Coordinates of C-alpha atoms in Angstrom, one line a residue:
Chain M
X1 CA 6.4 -19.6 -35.5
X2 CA 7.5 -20.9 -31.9
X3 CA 8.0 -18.6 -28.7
X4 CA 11.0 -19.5 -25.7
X5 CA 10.4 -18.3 -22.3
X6 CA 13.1 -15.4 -23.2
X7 CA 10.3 -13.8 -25.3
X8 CA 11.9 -14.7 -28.5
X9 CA 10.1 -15.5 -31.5
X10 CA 11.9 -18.0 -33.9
X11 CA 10.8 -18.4 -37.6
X12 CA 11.8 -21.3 -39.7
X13 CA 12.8 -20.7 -43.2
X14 CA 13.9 -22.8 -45.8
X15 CA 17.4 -24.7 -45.4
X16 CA 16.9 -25.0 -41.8
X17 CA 17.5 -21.5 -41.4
X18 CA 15.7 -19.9 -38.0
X19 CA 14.7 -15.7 -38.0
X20 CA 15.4 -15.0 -34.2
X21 CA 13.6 -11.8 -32.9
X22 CA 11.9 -11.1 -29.6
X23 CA 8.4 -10.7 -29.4
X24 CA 6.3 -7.7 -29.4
X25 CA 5.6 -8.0 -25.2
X26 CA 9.5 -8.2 -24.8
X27 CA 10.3 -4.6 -26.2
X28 CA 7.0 -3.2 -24.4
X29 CA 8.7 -4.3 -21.5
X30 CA 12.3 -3.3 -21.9
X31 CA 10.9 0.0 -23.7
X32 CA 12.9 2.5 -25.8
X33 CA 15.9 0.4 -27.4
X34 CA 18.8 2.3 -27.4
X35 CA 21.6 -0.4 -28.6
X36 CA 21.9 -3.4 -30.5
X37 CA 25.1 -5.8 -30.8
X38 CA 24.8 -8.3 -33.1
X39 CA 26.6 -11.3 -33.4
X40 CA 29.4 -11.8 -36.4
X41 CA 28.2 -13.6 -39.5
X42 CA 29.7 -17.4 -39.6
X43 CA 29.9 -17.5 -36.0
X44 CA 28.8 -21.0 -34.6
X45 CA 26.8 -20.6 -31.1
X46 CA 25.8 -23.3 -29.1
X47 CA 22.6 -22.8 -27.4
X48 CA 22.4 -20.5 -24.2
X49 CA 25.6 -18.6 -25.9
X50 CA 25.1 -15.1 -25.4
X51 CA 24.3 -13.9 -29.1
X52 CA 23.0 -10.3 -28.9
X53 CA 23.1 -7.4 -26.3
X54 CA 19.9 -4.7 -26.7
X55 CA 20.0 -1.9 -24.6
X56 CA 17.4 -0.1 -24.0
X57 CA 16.7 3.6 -21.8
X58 CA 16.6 1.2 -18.8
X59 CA 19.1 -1.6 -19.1
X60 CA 20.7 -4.2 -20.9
X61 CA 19.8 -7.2 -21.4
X62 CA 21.5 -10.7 -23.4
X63 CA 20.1 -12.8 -25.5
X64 CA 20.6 -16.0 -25.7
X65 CA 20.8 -18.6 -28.6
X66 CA 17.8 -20.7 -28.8
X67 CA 19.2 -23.2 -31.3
X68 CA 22.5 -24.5 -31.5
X69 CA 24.1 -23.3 -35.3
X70 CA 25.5 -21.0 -37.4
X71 CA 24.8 -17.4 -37.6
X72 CA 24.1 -16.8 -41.5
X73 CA 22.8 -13.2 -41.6
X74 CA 22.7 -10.5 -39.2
X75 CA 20.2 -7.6 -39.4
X76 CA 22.0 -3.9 -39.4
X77 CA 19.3 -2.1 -39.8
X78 CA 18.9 -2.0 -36.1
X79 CA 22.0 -1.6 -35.1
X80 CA 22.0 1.4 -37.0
X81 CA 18.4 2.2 -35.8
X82 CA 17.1 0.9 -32.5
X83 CA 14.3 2.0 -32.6
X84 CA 13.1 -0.3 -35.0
X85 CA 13.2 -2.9 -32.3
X86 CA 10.0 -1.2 -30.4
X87 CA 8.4 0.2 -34.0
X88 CA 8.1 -3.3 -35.4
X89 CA 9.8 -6.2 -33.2
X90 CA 7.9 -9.2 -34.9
X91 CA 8.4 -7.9 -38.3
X92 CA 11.1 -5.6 -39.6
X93 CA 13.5 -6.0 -36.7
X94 CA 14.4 -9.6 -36.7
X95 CA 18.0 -10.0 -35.2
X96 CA 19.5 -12.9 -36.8
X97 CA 19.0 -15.9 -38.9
X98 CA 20.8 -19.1 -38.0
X99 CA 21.3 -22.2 -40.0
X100 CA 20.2 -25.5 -37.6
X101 CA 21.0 -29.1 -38.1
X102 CA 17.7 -29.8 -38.0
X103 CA 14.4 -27.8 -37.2
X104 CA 13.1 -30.6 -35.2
X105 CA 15.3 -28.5 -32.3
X106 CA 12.1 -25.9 -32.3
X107 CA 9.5 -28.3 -31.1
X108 CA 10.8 -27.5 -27.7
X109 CA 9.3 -24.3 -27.8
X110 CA 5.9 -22.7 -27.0
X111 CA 3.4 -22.4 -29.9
X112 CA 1.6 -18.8 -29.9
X113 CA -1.4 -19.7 -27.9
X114 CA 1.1 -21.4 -25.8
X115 CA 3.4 -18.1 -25.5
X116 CA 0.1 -15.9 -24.6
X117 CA -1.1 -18.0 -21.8
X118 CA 2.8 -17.3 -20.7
X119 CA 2.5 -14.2 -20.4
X120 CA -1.0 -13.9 -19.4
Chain Y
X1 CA 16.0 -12.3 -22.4
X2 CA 15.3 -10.8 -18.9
X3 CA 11.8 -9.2 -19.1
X4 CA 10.0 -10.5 -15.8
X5 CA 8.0 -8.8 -13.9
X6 CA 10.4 -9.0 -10.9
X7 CA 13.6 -7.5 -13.1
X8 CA 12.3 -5.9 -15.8
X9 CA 13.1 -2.4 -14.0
X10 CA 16.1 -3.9 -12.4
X11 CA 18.1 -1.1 -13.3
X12 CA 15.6 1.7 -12.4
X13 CA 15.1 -0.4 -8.9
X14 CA 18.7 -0.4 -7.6
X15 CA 19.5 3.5 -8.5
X16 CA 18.2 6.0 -6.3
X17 CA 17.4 8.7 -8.5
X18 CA 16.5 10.8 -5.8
X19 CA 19.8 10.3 -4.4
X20 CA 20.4 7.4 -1.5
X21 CA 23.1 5.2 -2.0
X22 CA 21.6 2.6 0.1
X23 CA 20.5 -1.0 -1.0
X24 CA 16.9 -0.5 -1.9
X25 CA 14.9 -3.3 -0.1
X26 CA 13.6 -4.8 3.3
X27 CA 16.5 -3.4 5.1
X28 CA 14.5 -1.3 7.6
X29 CA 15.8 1.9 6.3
X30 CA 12.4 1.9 4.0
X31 CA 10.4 1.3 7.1
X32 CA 11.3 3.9 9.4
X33 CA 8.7 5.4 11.5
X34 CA 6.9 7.7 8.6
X35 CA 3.5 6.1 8.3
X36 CA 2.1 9.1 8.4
X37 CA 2.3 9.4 4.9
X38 CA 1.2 5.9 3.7
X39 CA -2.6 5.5 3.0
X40 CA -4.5 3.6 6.1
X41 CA -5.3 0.3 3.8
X42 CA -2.1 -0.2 3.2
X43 CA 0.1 -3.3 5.1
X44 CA 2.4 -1.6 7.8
X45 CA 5.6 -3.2 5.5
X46 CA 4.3 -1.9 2.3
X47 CA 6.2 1.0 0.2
X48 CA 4.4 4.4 1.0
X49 CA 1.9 5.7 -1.4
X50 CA 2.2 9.8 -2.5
X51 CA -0.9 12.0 -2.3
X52 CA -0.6 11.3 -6.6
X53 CA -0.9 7.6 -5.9
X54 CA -4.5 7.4 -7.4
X55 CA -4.1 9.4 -10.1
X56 CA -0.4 7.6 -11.3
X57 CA -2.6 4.6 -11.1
X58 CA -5.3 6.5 -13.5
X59 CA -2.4 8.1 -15.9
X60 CA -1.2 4.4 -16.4
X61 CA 2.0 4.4 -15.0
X62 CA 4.3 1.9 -14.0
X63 CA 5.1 1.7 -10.2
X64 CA 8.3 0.7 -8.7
X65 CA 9.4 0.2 -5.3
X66 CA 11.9 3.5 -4.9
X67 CA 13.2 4.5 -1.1
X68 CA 10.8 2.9 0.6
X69 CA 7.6 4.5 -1.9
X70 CA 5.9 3.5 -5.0
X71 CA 6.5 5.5 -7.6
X72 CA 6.0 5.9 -10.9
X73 CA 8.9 5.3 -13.0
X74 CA 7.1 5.9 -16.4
X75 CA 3.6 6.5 -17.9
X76 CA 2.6 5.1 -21.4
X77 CA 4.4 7.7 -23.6
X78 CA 7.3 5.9 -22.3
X79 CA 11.1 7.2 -21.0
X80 CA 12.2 8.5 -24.0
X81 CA 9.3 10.4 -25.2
X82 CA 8.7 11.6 -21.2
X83 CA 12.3 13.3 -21.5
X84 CA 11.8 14.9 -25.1
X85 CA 8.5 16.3 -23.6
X86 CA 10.2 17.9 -20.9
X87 CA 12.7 19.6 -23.0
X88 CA 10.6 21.1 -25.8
X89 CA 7.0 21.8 -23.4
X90 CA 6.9 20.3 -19.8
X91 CA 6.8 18.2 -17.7
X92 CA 4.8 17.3 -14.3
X93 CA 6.8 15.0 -11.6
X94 CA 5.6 13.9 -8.5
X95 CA 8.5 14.3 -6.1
X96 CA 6.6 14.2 -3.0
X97 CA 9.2 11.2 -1.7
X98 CA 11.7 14.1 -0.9
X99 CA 12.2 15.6 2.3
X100 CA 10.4 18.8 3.0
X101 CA 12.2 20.1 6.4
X102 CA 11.3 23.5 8.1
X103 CA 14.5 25.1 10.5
X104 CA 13.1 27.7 13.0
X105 CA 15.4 29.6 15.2
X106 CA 14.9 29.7 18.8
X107 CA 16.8 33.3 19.8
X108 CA 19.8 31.6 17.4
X109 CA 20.3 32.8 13.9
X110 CA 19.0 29.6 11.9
X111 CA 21.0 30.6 9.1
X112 CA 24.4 30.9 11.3
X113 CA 23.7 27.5 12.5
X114 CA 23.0 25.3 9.5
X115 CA 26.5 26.7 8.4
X116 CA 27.5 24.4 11.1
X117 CA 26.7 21.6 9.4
X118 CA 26.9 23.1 5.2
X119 CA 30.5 24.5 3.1
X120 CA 27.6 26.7 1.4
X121 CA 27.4 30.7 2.2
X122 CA 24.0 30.7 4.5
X123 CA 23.9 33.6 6.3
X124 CA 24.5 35.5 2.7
X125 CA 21.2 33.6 1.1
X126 CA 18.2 36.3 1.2
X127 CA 15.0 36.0 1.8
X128 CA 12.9 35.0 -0.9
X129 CA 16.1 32.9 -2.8
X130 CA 17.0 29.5 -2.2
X131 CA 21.1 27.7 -2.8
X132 CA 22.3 24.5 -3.7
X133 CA 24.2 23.0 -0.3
X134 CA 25.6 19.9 1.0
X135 CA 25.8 17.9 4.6
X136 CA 29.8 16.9 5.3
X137 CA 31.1 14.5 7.1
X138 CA 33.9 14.7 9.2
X139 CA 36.1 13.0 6.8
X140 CA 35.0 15.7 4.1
X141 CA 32.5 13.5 2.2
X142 CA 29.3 14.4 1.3
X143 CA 26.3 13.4 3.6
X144 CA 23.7 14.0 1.1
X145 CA 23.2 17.0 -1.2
X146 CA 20.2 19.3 -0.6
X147 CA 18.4 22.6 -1.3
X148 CA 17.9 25.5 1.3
X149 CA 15.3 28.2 0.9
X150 CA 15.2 31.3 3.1
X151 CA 11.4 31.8 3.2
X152 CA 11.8 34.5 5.9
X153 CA 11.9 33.6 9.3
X154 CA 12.7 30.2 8.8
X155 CA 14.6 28.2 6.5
X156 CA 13.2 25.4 3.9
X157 CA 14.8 22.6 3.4
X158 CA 14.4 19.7 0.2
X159 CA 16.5 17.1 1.2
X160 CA 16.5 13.2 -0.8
X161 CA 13.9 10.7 0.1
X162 CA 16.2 7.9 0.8
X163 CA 18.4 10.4 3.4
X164 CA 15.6 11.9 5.0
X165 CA 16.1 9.6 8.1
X166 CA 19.7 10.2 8.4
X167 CA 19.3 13.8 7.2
X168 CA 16.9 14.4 9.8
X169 CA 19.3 12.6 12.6
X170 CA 22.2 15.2 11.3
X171 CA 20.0 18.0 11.6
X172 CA 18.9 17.0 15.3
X173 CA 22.2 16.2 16.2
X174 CA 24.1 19.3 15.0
X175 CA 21.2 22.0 15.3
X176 CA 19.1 21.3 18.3
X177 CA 18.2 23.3 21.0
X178 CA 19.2 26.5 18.8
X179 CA 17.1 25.4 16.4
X180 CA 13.7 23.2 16.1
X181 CA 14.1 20.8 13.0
X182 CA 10.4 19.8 11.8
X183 CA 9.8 17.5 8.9
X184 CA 6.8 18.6 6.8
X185 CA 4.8 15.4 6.2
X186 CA 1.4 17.0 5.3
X187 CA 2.9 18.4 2.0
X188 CA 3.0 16.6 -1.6
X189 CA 5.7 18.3 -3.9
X190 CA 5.4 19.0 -7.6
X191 CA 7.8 19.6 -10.1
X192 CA 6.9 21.1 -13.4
X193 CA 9.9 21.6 -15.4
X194 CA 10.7 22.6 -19.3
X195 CA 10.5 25.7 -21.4
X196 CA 6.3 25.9 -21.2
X197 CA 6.2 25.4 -17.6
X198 CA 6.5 29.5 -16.1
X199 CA 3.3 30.3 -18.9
X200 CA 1.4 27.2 -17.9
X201 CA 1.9 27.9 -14.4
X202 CA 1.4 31.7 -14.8
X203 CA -1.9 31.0 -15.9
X204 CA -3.1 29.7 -12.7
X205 CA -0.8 32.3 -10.4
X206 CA 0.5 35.3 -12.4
X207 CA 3.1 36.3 -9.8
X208 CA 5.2 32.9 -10.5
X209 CA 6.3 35.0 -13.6
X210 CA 8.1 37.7 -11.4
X211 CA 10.4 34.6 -10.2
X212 CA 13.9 34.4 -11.2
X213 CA 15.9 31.2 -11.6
X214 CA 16.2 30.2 -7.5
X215 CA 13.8 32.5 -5.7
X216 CA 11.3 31.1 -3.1
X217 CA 7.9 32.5 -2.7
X218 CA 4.4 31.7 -0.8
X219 CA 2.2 31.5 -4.1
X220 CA -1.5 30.6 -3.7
X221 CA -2.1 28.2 -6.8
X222 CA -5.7 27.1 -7.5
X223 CA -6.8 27.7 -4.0
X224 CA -4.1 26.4 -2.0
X225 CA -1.2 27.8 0.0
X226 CA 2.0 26.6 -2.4
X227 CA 5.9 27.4 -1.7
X228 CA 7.3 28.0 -4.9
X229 CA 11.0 27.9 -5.8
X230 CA 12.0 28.3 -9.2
X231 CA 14.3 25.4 -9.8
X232 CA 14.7 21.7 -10.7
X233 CA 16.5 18.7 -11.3
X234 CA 16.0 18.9 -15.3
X235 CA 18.3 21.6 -16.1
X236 CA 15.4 23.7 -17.8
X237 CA 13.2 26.3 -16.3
X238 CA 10.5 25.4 -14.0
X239 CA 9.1 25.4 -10.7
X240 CA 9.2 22.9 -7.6
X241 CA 5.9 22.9 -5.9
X242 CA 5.4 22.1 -2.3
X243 CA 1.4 21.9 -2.3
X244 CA -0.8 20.8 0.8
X245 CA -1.2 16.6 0.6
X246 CA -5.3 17.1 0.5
X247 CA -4.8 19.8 -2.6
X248 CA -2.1 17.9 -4.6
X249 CA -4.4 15.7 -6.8
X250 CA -6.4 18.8 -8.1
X251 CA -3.4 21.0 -8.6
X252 CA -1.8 18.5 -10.6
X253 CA -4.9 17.8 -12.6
X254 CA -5.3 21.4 -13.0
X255 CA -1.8 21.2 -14.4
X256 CA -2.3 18.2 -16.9
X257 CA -5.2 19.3 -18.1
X258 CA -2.9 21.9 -20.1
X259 CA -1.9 20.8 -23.6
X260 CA 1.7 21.2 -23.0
X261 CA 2.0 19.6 -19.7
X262 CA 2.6 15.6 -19.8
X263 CA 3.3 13.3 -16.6
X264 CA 6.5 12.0 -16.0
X265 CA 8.2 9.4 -14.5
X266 CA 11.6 9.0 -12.5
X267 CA 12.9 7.3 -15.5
X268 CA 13.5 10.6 -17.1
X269 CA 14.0 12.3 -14.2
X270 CA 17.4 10.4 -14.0
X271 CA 18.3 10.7 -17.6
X272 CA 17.4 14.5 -18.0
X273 CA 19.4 15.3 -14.7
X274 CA 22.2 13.5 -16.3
X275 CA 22.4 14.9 -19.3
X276 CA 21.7 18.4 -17.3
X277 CA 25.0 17.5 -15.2
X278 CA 23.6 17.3 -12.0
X279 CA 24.9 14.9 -8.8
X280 CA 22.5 11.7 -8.2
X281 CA 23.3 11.1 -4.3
X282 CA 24.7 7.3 -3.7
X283 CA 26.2 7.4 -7.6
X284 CA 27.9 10.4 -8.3
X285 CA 28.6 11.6 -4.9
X286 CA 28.7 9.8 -1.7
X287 CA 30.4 9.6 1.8
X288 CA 33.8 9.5 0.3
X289 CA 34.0 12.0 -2.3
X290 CA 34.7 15.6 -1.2
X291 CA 32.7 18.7 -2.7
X292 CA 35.9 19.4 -4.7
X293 CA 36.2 16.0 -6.1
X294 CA 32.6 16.0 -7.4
X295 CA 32.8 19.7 -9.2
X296 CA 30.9 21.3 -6.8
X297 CA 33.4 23.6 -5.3
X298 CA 31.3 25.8 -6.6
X299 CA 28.5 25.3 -4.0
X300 CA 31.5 25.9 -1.2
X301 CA 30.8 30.0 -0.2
X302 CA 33.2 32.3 -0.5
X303 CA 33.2 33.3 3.0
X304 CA 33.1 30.2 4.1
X305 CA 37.2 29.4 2.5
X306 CA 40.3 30.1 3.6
X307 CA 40.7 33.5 4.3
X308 CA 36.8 34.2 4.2
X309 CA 34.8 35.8 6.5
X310 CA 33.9 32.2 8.6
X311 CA 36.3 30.0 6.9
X312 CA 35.6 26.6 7.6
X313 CA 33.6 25.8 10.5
X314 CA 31.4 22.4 8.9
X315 CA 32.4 18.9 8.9
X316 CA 35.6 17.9 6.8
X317 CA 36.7 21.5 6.4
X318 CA 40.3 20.6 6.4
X319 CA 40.4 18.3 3.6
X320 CA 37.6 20.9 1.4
X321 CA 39.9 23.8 1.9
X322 CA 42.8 22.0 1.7
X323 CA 41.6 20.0 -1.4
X324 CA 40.6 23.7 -2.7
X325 CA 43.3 25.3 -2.4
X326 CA 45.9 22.3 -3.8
X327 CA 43.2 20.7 -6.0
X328 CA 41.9 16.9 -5.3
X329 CA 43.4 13.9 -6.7
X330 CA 40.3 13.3 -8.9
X331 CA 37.1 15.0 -10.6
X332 CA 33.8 14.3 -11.7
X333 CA 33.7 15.0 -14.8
X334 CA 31.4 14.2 -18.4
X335 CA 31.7 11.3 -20.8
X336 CA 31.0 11.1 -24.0
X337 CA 31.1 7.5 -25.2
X338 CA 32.3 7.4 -29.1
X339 CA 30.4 4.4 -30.0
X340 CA 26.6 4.0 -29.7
X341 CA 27.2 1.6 -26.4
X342 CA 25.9 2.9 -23.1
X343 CA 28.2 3.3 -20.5
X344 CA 26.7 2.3 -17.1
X345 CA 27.1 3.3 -13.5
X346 CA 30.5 0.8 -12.5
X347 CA 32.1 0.7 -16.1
X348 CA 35.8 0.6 -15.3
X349 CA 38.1 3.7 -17.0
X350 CA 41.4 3.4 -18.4
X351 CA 44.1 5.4 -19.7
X352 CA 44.7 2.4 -22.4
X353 CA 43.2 0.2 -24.6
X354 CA 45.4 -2.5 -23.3
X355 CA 47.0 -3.1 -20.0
X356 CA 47.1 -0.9 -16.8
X357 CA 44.6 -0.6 -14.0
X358 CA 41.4 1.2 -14.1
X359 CA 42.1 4.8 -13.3
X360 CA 38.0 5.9 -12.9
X361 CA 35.3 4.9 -12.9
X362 CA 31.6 5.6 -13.9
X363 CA 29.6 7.0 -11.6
X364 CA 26.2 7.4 -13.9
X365 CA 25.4 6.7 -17.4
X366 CA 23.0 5.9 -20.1
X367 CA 21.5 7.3 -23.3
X368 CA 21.0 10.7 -23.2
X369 CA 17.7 11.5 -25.7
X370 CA 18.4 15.1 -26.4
X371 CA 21.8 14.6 -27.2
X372 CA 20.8 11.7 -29.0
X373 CA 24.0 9.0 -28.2
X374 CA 25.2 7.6 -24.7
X375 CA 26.7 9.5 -22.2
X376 CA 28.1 9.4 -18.4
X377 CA 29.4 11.2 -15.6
X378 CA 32.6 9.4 -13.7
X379 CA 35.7 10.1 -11.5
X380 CA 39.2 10.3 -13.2
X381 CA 42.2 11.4 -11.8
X382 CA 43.1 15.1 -12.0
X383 CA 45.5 14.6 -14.3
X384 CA 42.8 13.4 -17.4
X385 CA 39.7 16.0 -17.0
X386 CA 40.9 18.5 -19.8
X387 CA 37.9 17.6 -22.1
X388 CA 38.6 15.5 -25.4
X389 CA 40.8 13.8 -23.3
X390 CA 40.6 9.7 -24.7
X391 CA 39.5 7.0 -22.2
X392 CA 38.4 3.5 -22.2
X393 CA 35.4 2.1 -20.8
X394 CA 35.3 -1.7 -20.4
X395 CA 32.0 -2.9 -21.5
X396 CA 31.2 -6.6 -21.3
X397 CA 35.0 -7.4 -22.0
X398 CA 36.0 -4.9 -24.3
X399 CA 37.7 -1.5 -23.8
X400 CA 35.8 0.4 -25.9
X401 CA 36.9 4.9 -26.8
X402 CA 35.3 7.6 -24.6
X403 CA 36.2 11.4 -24.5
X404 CA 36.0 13.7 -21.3
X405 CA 32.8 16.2 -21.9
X406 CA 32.3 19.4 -20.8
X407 CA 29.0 19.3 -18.6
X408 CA 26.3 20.0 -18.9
X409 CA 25.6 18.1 -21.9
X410 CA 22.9 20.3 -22.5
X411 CA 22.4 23.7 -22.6
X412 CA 20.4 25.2 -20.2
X413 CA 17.2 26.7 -19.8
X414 CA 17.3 28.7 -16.2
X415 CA 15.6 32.3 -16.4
X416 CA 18.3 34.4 -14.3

């Protein structure tokens, strides 16, 4: 698991597929989510493209491709249920997958011990 | 994402949720001569510091920079769960940013005189009851929007925290010698708001029960001398509490300590007066919208319109009575998004999903909790405010459905 300094947390699967979410400190600090928009499936995003709006009781917020790819599979369940994003944002509510040329792209990114000193 | 600790509350930081409408920053405005209230160890620059600072420090909350004070803008229970809490039990707010203002008389009639600067029937208001009111300008806009108490033989006034400078200059200006305007800076103020808050309060001062929805009365409340109004900014019933600063931490201990009473922050303060219907000064109203174009006509006396008993005789009366008597070119009026997306303060309105110009605007917005989607408050022109009426809001690029709402969005709770 690797961490970016946009408090996501990216999960490499098999096929060079990447689970994007954000990290457990990022929806204690945005609080209630209210709103998810989630990217269409078979879109390709380069990285910094903004991918995802999340709204939550205070204000919204983008986030932001990690990775440039393809977006393979989107997670509904929170659009449909928001609050999934603060109930369990490292587990359940992942946001999207996408497919990477290779994974060697993550080792630009914070480990975890990295990531805590971060936000220490 | 943007989750740093510098814009993190963004949002929360550049609305004024007690109603100012100026930029919130180091533009002087915050730094006006009121150290009285700010603690001695604190830098002269600093953000004042409520008589509750300690103990929203103890409760856990989070403290934002708001009108020149640090506030609390939640607690750990979070905004969402703060609002809910409110609505089915109560809930305690420190308000003690607000202006408390006094208005004495000096062989004048205080009551006559304030009329010279308020649309709102004074000289009607009784003792012991208190009226919604707002300061005009000249052009008919709205100063800032305020309550007035008549506690006898003076009149109380609650006035918000980011005006109280230019509120207080308005006052001077328009009142004095007749009257002496004194601001009360030795007073915290407590709100306790929601459908357990007349019991829990009863239990410490039995004759709060006798109160109706807007009466004012001198209530001694765990040992200190309190003036009570029941009213609020949450559209349930409760009480606003002006307490003594050196009494405020124990009375609202004393009030926490009840099961039903949680602490809550100026994060639901906003979204439970929006979804109650109720102006934020600097979003929904401001120097250039009339009484009449915000829907608050209402708050304009009888005897103070045409034909009335002292028809006009404040700031702007021309365009109010004229605006009253043809209607104004646009309304405040509710939104109910039809997706799930929020629509913010600044969302553009339009009569179509394609082409035109933007015809309103929103003037507040966000998720309301109890009504459990998004919705708004804006301006449209006269011609759209018949609810159901179909808008579009343009949010990040799209034009996306939303219906004129009846307000409030929720139903009441006042005990009349």
């Amino acid at each position: 698991m690797k961490f970016t300094e946009e408090h996501e947390w990216l999960r490499p699967e098999d096929d060079n597929i990447v689970v994007v979410g954000i990290t457990a400190h990022a929806a204690e600090q945005l609080g209630d989510v209210v709103f998810v928009e989630l990217p269409d499936v078979g879109r390709t995003v380069s990285k910094d493209d903004e991918v995802v709006v999340i709204e939550s009781v205070k204000a919204a917020s983008d986030i932001l491709a990690p990775l440039d790819g393809e977006i393979v599979e989107v997670n509904d369940a929170i659009v449909d249920n928001p609050s999934k994003v603060n109930d369990d944002p490292e587990g359940d509510a992942w946001f999207f997958k996408i497919q990477v040329e290779s994974l060697s792209a993550l080792d630009e990114y914070m480990d975890e011990a990295a990531y805590k000193d971060f936000i220490a | 994402m943007a989750t740093g600790e510098d814009d993190r509350f963004k949002h929360l930081e550049t609305r004024d949720m007690c109603g100012c409408g100026l930029p919130h920053g180091h533009d002087g405005h915050h730094h006006a001569p009121q150290q009285e209230a700010a603690e001695p160890d604190q830098e002269p620059d600093a953000p004042k510091r409520t008589p509750l600072h300690a103990l929203h420090r103890e409760l856990g909350a989070k403290m934002i920079d708001f009108a020149g004070y640090e506030m609390p803008v939640q607690y750990p229970m979070g905004v969402l769960q703060e609002h809910l809490h409110t609505r089915s039990k109560a809930g305690l707010f420190d308000v003690s940013h607000m202006g408390q203002v006094v208005l004495r008389g000096r062989g004048a009639d205080v009551a006559q005189a304030l009329e010279r600067l308020v649309p709102a029937d004074i000289a009607a208001l009784k003792d012991g009851r208190q009226r919604y009111a707002v300061f005009t300008n000249d052009e008919g806009g709205i100063e800032d929007d305020l309550m007035v108490a008549n506690r006898g033989d003076h009149l109380f006034l609650v006035v918000n925290a980011a005006r109280k400078v230019e509120d207080l200059a308005l006052l001077r200006a328009g009142l004095e010698p007749d009257v002496t305007v004194k601001e009360i800076t030795n007073r915290a103020l407590l709100a306790l708001q929601g459908p357990a808050a007349a019991d829990v309060l009863a239990a410490l001062a039995p004759a709060i029960a006798e109160m109706r929805f807007m009466d004012v009365a001198t209530v001694e409340i765990a040992g200190a001398e309190c003036w009570v109004s029941r009213s609020g900014y949450t559209g349930e019933d409760g009480f606003e509490i002006s307490v003594p600063a050196a009494a405020a931490e124990s009375l609202a201990r004393r009030l926490l300590d009840h099961d039903d009473v949680a602490p809550i922050g100026l994060g639901a303060r906003d979204s439970l007066r929006l979804e109650a219907g109720l102006c934020l000064y600097g979003h929904d109203i401001d120097a250039g919208t009339s009484p009449v174009e915000a829907a608050l006509s209402w708050s304009v006396g009888k005897a103070r319109r045409a034909n009335g008993a002292r028809a006009g005789g404040f700031p702007g009366a021309d365009r109010i009575l004229r605006e009253l008597a043809e209607g104004a070119p646009r309304m405040r009026v509710g939104l109910e998004p039809e997706g799930r997306a929020p629509m913010r303060e600044g969302v553009a309105l339009f009569a179509a999903e394609d082409g035109g110009v933007a015809v309103g605007r929103v003037t507040s917005g966000g998720f309301g909790p109890t009504v459990g989607a998004p919705i708004a408050m804006g301006l449209v022109p006269a011609a759209m405010t018949a609810p159901g009426t179909l808008l579009y809001g343009e949010v990040r690029g799209k034009r996306l459905p939303v219906r004129v709402a009846r307000l409030p969005f929720t139903e009441p709770g006042f005990k009349r």
